[in-house]
Amino acid sequence: MADTDKNCRGGASLLSNIGHKFILTTSHTDSIKYSKQCNDDSIFNLTSTSKSLFQKYEYIERLAWRTPGGGSKGGAEAFDPKKLLEEFENHIEELKQLDEKIQRKVEKLEHQCHREAKEFAHKVQDLQRSNQIKEAADIIQKLHLIAQELPFDRFADVKAKIASKYHDLERQLIQEFTAAQRRGEIGRMREVASVLLHFKGYAHCVDVYIKQCQESAYLRNDVFEDTANLCQRVNKQVGEVFSSPETVMAKLIQNIFENKLQAHVREKLDETRHCDIEQYLKNLYDLYSRTTLLATKLTEFNLGSDKHTFLSKLIKSIFSSYLESYIDMEREYLRTRGALILQRYYDSKNHQKRPIGTGSIQDLKERIRQRTNLPLGPSIDTHGETFLSPELVVNLLQETRHAFERCHRLSDPSDLPKNAFSIFLLLVDHLCVEHIDYALEIGLSAIPSSDAKNANLYFLDVVQQANSIFHLFDKQFNDQLMPLISSSPKLAECLHKKKEVIEQMEVKLDTGIDRTLNCMGGQMKHILATEQKKTDFRPEDENNVMIQYTTACSKVCVYVSRQVEHVRKSMDGKNVDTVLTELGVRFHRLIHEHLQQYSYSSMGGMLAICDVAEYRRCAKDFRVPLVLQLFDTLHALCNLLVVAPDNLKQVCSGEQLTNLDRNLLHAFVQLRVDYRAARLGRHFS
């Protein structure tokens, strides 16, 4: 019983202590309130104190009631002060931790509040200063205007003070604008710019802005790309800061062109202008192209009413000194480069270029030989070399193509046709005169005389390559030159020059082809002369002829077939038919004249018909109707050599012979060995 009372008293005392501890540890504010409540009745009345204490004791009582063995009224479990103490200690520890957490949060919020209050105070001060600037600016601006009207002799000091204050304030505003720009404060920049708008220093403010915009903007090697990115970035900002953004953007672009771009262009061009003309022209074309492309991109920005003219003037200010001398340097480069390409080619062939058209006796002989086929000396042996180079042609045409591209880009529109024509003349000189025409001259000199034996005819190879080259030349004329001159008077001049070149080459080609055909005829004549025997058409044993056609016929047909194939490979289009027609006619004439040199027995006449039949088969390879018709007629004429005398008149009246001259028919009949014996002449009297 004594122990129970002791425990009860201890529990009551513990509750009192715990309640006191709870009051002290719930929060710093509550402890202060409680302390003041106990010591200062003037602040907290007795009723509020009693109420607060009652609430705390009630909280403790509820906590004790919920704790097993902690109730003071008894119940299912006996009162256990140890459990109650343990529960209170645990709860007190939790309350301490909660108090610490809340305290840290309070301190954080207090710190944040102090910081925001400080920042707010600064902003208020800035706004106040801003207002005082605006007010001071308005006042000094008005004073400055008024001072302009005051007489100098009476108000010199006043005017000087106003001017000094005006300039000081103007300088402060520009400094403020610069600082705001560095901080990226668009609103502040807009305010200061608005105030400065009425000051003389507004232009300087814009200059400062433009200068700072370009700081750290050119970090890469591509000044054009950096400029485009800078303008794209600044364009929006300019619209937010300045009242006339188009003026500021135009001034920014002008500053970039006159400083950054001009310095870049000068550096790139001046370092190669006098030492590497090829690289200089490439750099000039590239820089001018990239500058015009940049200007095209910049037209998307608002730069005023006539931005295209504005940008064109900026480009001209950079490149005018270079463009004035462009075409002279272009021509000089092409002249030197073309000569070098030609010389390298002839050096690779170990060929010393012959002077053409020197007026010497040798040159006169050569020209007479070319036009008359007179044997005025031995021909030049070129060993099958045509002296035409596809690689050389490609190099010349490529250089000219680049020149036309540069000419199109860099020439003033009014000078473009004239400049393009001058480039074309250089191409004509290097390609057509110095290379193709020279090769034709050498080719003509290498054609052997018509009586040469076993002659190698390389001129057709020259014709083939010259034809291919001229197609490339003509394609460049149409694709690249024509667009540059099509709407100018230079068009007629270019067409006339081209026609003149073509006609000059055609004369030499025709001469060479004609002399080549003569050589072919000479070769055929040589074969017939050496291979054809008189006994071929008057065999000793008429009953023992075992051949289908003579050896001479066989060899001539092989040679002709080879030449026909050569012509087809060397020519194109209508030229093939033209040349083969001429060759076929000469072939027929040669065989016709050749057959008239012999007399024919009956079996010999049959062999002659077989030969002509073989010649006719060869003539089919020409694929020229006229040539085949000529050999058909010749074949019919040869029938006169074997037809029975009584049927001779009927055969002469046949379809293929009826329209021929009777003298021609009579001449063939006279070739028969039985002409006199059979009195065949009476049929033509």
Short mmCIF file of N, CA and C in Angstrom, two decimals, residues 449-513:
data_model
loop_
_atom_site.label_atom_id
_atom_site.label_comp_id
_atom_site.label_asym_id
_atom_site.label_seq_id
_atom_site.Cartn_x
_atom_site.Cartn_y
_atom_site.Cartn_z
N SER A 449 51.58 10.25 -150.42
CA SER A 449 51.08 10.48 -151.78
C SER A 449 50.27 9.28 -152.23
N SER A 450 49.46 9.48 -153.28
CA SER A 450 48.55 8.43 -153.72
C SER A 450 49.26 7.22 -154.31
N ASP A 451 50.51 7.40 -154.72
CA ASP A 451 51.24 6.28 -155.31
C ASP A 451 52.12 5.56 -154.29
N ALA A 452 51.99 5.96 -153.00
CA ALA A 452 52.79 5.29 -151.96
C ALA A 452 52.29 3.87 -151.76
N LYS A 453 53.22 2.98 -151.43
CA LYS A 453 52.88 1.58 -151.23
C LYS A 453 52.79 1.28 -149.73
N ASN A 454 51.78 0.46 -149.38
CA ASN A 454 51.59 0.05 -147.98
C ASN A 454 51.54 1.25 -147.03
N ALA A 455 50.84 2.29 -147.47
CA ALA A 455 50.76 3.51 -146.66
C ALA A 455 49.84 3.31 -145.46
N ASN A 456 50.27 3.85 -144.32
CA ASN A 456 49.42 3.85 -143.12
C ASN A 456 48.64 5.15 -143.08
N LEU A 457 47.33 5.03 -143.10
CA LEU A 457 46.47 6.21 -143.19
C LEU A 457 45.92 6.54 -141.81
N TYR A 458 46.57 7.51 -141.13
CA TYR A 458 46.16 7.88 -139.77
C TYR A 458 45.27 9.12 -139.74
N PHE A 459 45.07 9.73 -140.88
CA PHE A 459 44.31 10.98 -140.85
C PHE A 459 42.87 10.76 -140.40
N LEU A 460 42.31 9.59 -140.71
CA LEU A 460 40.94 9.32 -140.25
C LEU A 460 40.86 9.28 -138.72
N ASP A 461 41.96 8.85 -138.07
CA ASP A 461 41.99 8.90 -136.61
C ASP A 461 42.01 10.34 -136.13
N VAL A 462 42.73 11.19 -136.85
CA VAL A 462 42.72 12.62 -136.52
C VAL A 462 41.32 13.18 -136.67
N VAL A 463 40.64 12.77 -137.74
CA VAL A 463 39.27 13.23 -137.98
C VAL A 463 38.36 12.81 -136.84
N GLN A 464 38.49 11.56 -136.43
CA GLN A 464 37.63 11.05 -135.34
C GLN A 464 37.83 11.85 -134.06
N GLN A 465 39.08 12.03 -133.66
CA GLN A 465 39.34 12.74 -132.40
C GLN A 465 38.99 14.22 -132.50
N ALA A 466 39.27 14.82 -133.65
CA ALA A 466 38.92 16.23 -133.83
C ALA A 466 37.41 16.42 -133.77
N ASN A 467 36.68 15.47 -134.31
CA ASN A 467 35.22 15.53 -134.28
C ASN A 467 34.70 15.43 -132.85
N SER A 468 35.26 14.49 -132.09
CA SER A 468 34.84 14.33 -130.68
C SER A 468 35.16 15.58 -129.87
N ILE A 469 36.34 16.15 -130.11
CA ILE A 469 36.74 17.35 -129.38
C ILE A 469 35.83 18.52 -129.72
N PHE A 470 35.49 18.63 -131.00
CA PHE A 470 34.66 19.76 -131.38
C PHE A 470 33.26 19.64 -130.80
N HIS A 471 32.77 18.42 -130.60
CA HIS A 471 31.47 18.24 -129.94
C HIS A 471 31.53 18.81 -128.51
N LEU A 472 32.64 18.55 -127.81
CA LEU A 472 32.79 19.10 -126.45
C LEU A 472 32.87 20.61 -126.48
N PHE A 473 33.61 21.12 -127.45
CA PHE A 473 33.72 22.57 -127.62
C PHE A 473 32.34 23.19 -127.88
N ASP A 474 31.58 22.56 -128.74
CA ASP A 474 30.25 23.07 -129.09
C ASP A 474 29.31 23.01 -127.89
N LYS A 475 29.44 21.95 -127.09
CA LYS A 475 28.58 21.82 -125.90
C LYS A 475 28.87 22.94 -124.90
N GLN A 476 30.16 23.24 -124.70
CA GLN A 476 30.48 24.33 -123.78
C GLN A 476 30.00 25.67 -124.34
N PHE A 477 30.08 25.84 -125.62
CA PHE A 477 29.59 27.07 -126.26
C PHE A 477 28.10 27.26 -125.96
N ASN A 478 27.33 26.19 -126.10
CA ASN A 478 25.88 26.28 -125.91
C ASN A 478 25.49 26.35 -124.44
N ASP A 479 26.18 25.57 -123.61
CA ASP A 479 25.77 25.46 -122.20
C ASP A 479 26.25 26.62 -121.34
N GLN A 480 27.44 27.14 -121.63
CA GLN A 480 28.02 28.11 -120.70
C GLN A 480 28.22 29.51 -121.30
N LEU A 481 28.53 29.57 -122.58
CA LEU A 481 28.73 30.89 -123.18
C LEU A 481 27.41 31.52 -123.60
N MET A 482 26.55 30.76 -124.22
CA MET A 482 25.30 31.31 -124.75
C MET A 482 24.45 32.03 -123.69
N PRO A 483 24.28 31.47 -122.48
CA PRO A 483 23.47 32.19 -121.48
C PRO A 483 24.04 33.55 -121.10
N LEU A 484 25.34 33.74 -121.29
CA LEU A 484 25.98 35.00 -120.90
C LEU A 484 25.88 36.07 -121.97
N ILE A 485 25.63 35.67 -123.22
CA ILE A 485 25.64 36.64 -124.33
C ILE A 485 24.36 36.63 -125.15
N SER A 486 23.40 35.76 -124.78
CA SER A 486 22.24 35.53 -125.64
C SER A 486 21.41 36.79 -125.90
N SER A 487 21.41 37.72 -124.97
CA SER A 487 20.58 38.92 -125.14
C SER A 487 21.41 40.17 -125.43
N SER A 488 22.60 39.97 -126.00
CA SER A 488 23.47 41.12 -126.28
C SER A 488 23.94 41.08 -127.73
N PRO A 489 24.46 42.21 -128.23
CA PRO A 489 25.00 42.23 -129.60
C PRO A 489 26.20 41.31 -129.79
N LYS A 490 26.84 40.88 -128.70
CA LYS A 490 27.99 40.00 -128.80
C LYS A 490 27.60 38.61 -129.31
N LEU A 491 26.33 38.29 -129.26
CA LEU A 491 25.87 36.98 -129.73
C LEU A 491 26.24 36.78 -131.19
N ALA A 492 25.93 37.76 -132.02
CA ALA A 492 26.23 37.65 -133.45
C ALA A 492 27.73 37.51 -133.68
N GLU A 493 28.52 38.24 -132.89
CA GLU A 493 29.97 38.18 -133.02
C GLU A 493 30.50 36.80 -132.67
N CYS A 494 29.94 36.21 -131.60
CA CYS A 494 30.37 34.88 -131.18
C CYS A 494 29.99 33.83 -132.22
N LEU A 495 28.77 33.92 -132.72
CA LEU A 495 28.31 32.95 -133.73
C LEU A 495 29.16 33.06 -134.99
N HIS A 496 29.51 34.27 -135.38
CA HIS A 496 30.34 34.46 -136.57
C HIS A 496 31.73 33.84 -136.35
N LYS A 497 32.29 34.06 -135.16
CA LYS A 497 33.61 33.50 -134.87
C LYS A 497 33.57 31.98 -134.87
N LYS A 498 32.53 31.43 -134.28
CA LYS A 498 32.39 29.97 -134.26
C LYS A 498 32.26 29.42 -135.67
N LYS A 499 31.44 30.08 -136.51
CA LYS A 499 31.28 29.64 -137.89
C LYS A 499 32.59 29.70 -138.65
N GLU A 500 33.34 30.74 -138.42
CA GLU A 500 34.64 30.92 -139.08
C GLU A 500 35.59 29.79 -138.71
N VAL A 501 35.61 29.44 -137.42
CA VAL A 501 36.47 28.35 -136.95
C VAL A 501 36.05 27.03 -137.57
N ILE A 502 34.74 26.79 -137.59
CA ILE A 502 34.23 25.53 -138.16
C ILE A 502 34.60 25.42 -139.64
N GLU A 503 34.40 26.49 -140.38
CA GLU A 503 34.69 26.46 -141.82
C GLU A 503 36.18 26.22 -142.08
N GLN A 504 37.04 26.85 -141.28
CA GLN A 504 38.48 26.64 -141.46
C GLN A 504 38.86 25.19 -141.20
N MET A 505 38.28 24.60 -140.16
CA MET A 505 38.59 23.21 -139.87
C MET A 505 37.98 22.28 -140.90
N GLU A 506 36.78 22.60 -141.39
CA GLU A 506 36.14 21.75 -142.39
C GLU A 506 36.94 21.72 -143.68
N VAL A 507 37.53 22.85 -144.06
CA VAL A 507 38.37 22.87 -145.26
C VAL A 507 39.52 21.88 -145.12
N LYS A 508 40.17 21.91 -143.96
CA LYS A 508 41.31 21.01 -143.75
C LYS A 508 40.85 19.57 -143.61
N LEU A 509 39.72 19.36 -142.99
CA LEU A 509 39.19 18.00 -142.88
C LEU A 509 38.83 17.46 -144.26
N ASP A 510 38.16 18.27 -145.05
CA ASP A 510 37.79 17.84 -146.41
C ASP A 510 39.02 17.54 -147.24
N THR A 511 40.03 18.42 -147.12
CA THR A 511 41.27 18.21 -147.87
C THR A 511 41.94 16.91 -147.44
N GLY A 512 42.00 16.70 -146.14
CA GLY A 512 42.63 15.49 -145.63
C GLY A 512 41.87 14.24 -146.00
N ILE A 513 40.55 14.30 -145.91
CA ILE A 513 39.74 13.13 -146.27
C ILE A 513 39.88 12.83 -147.77
#
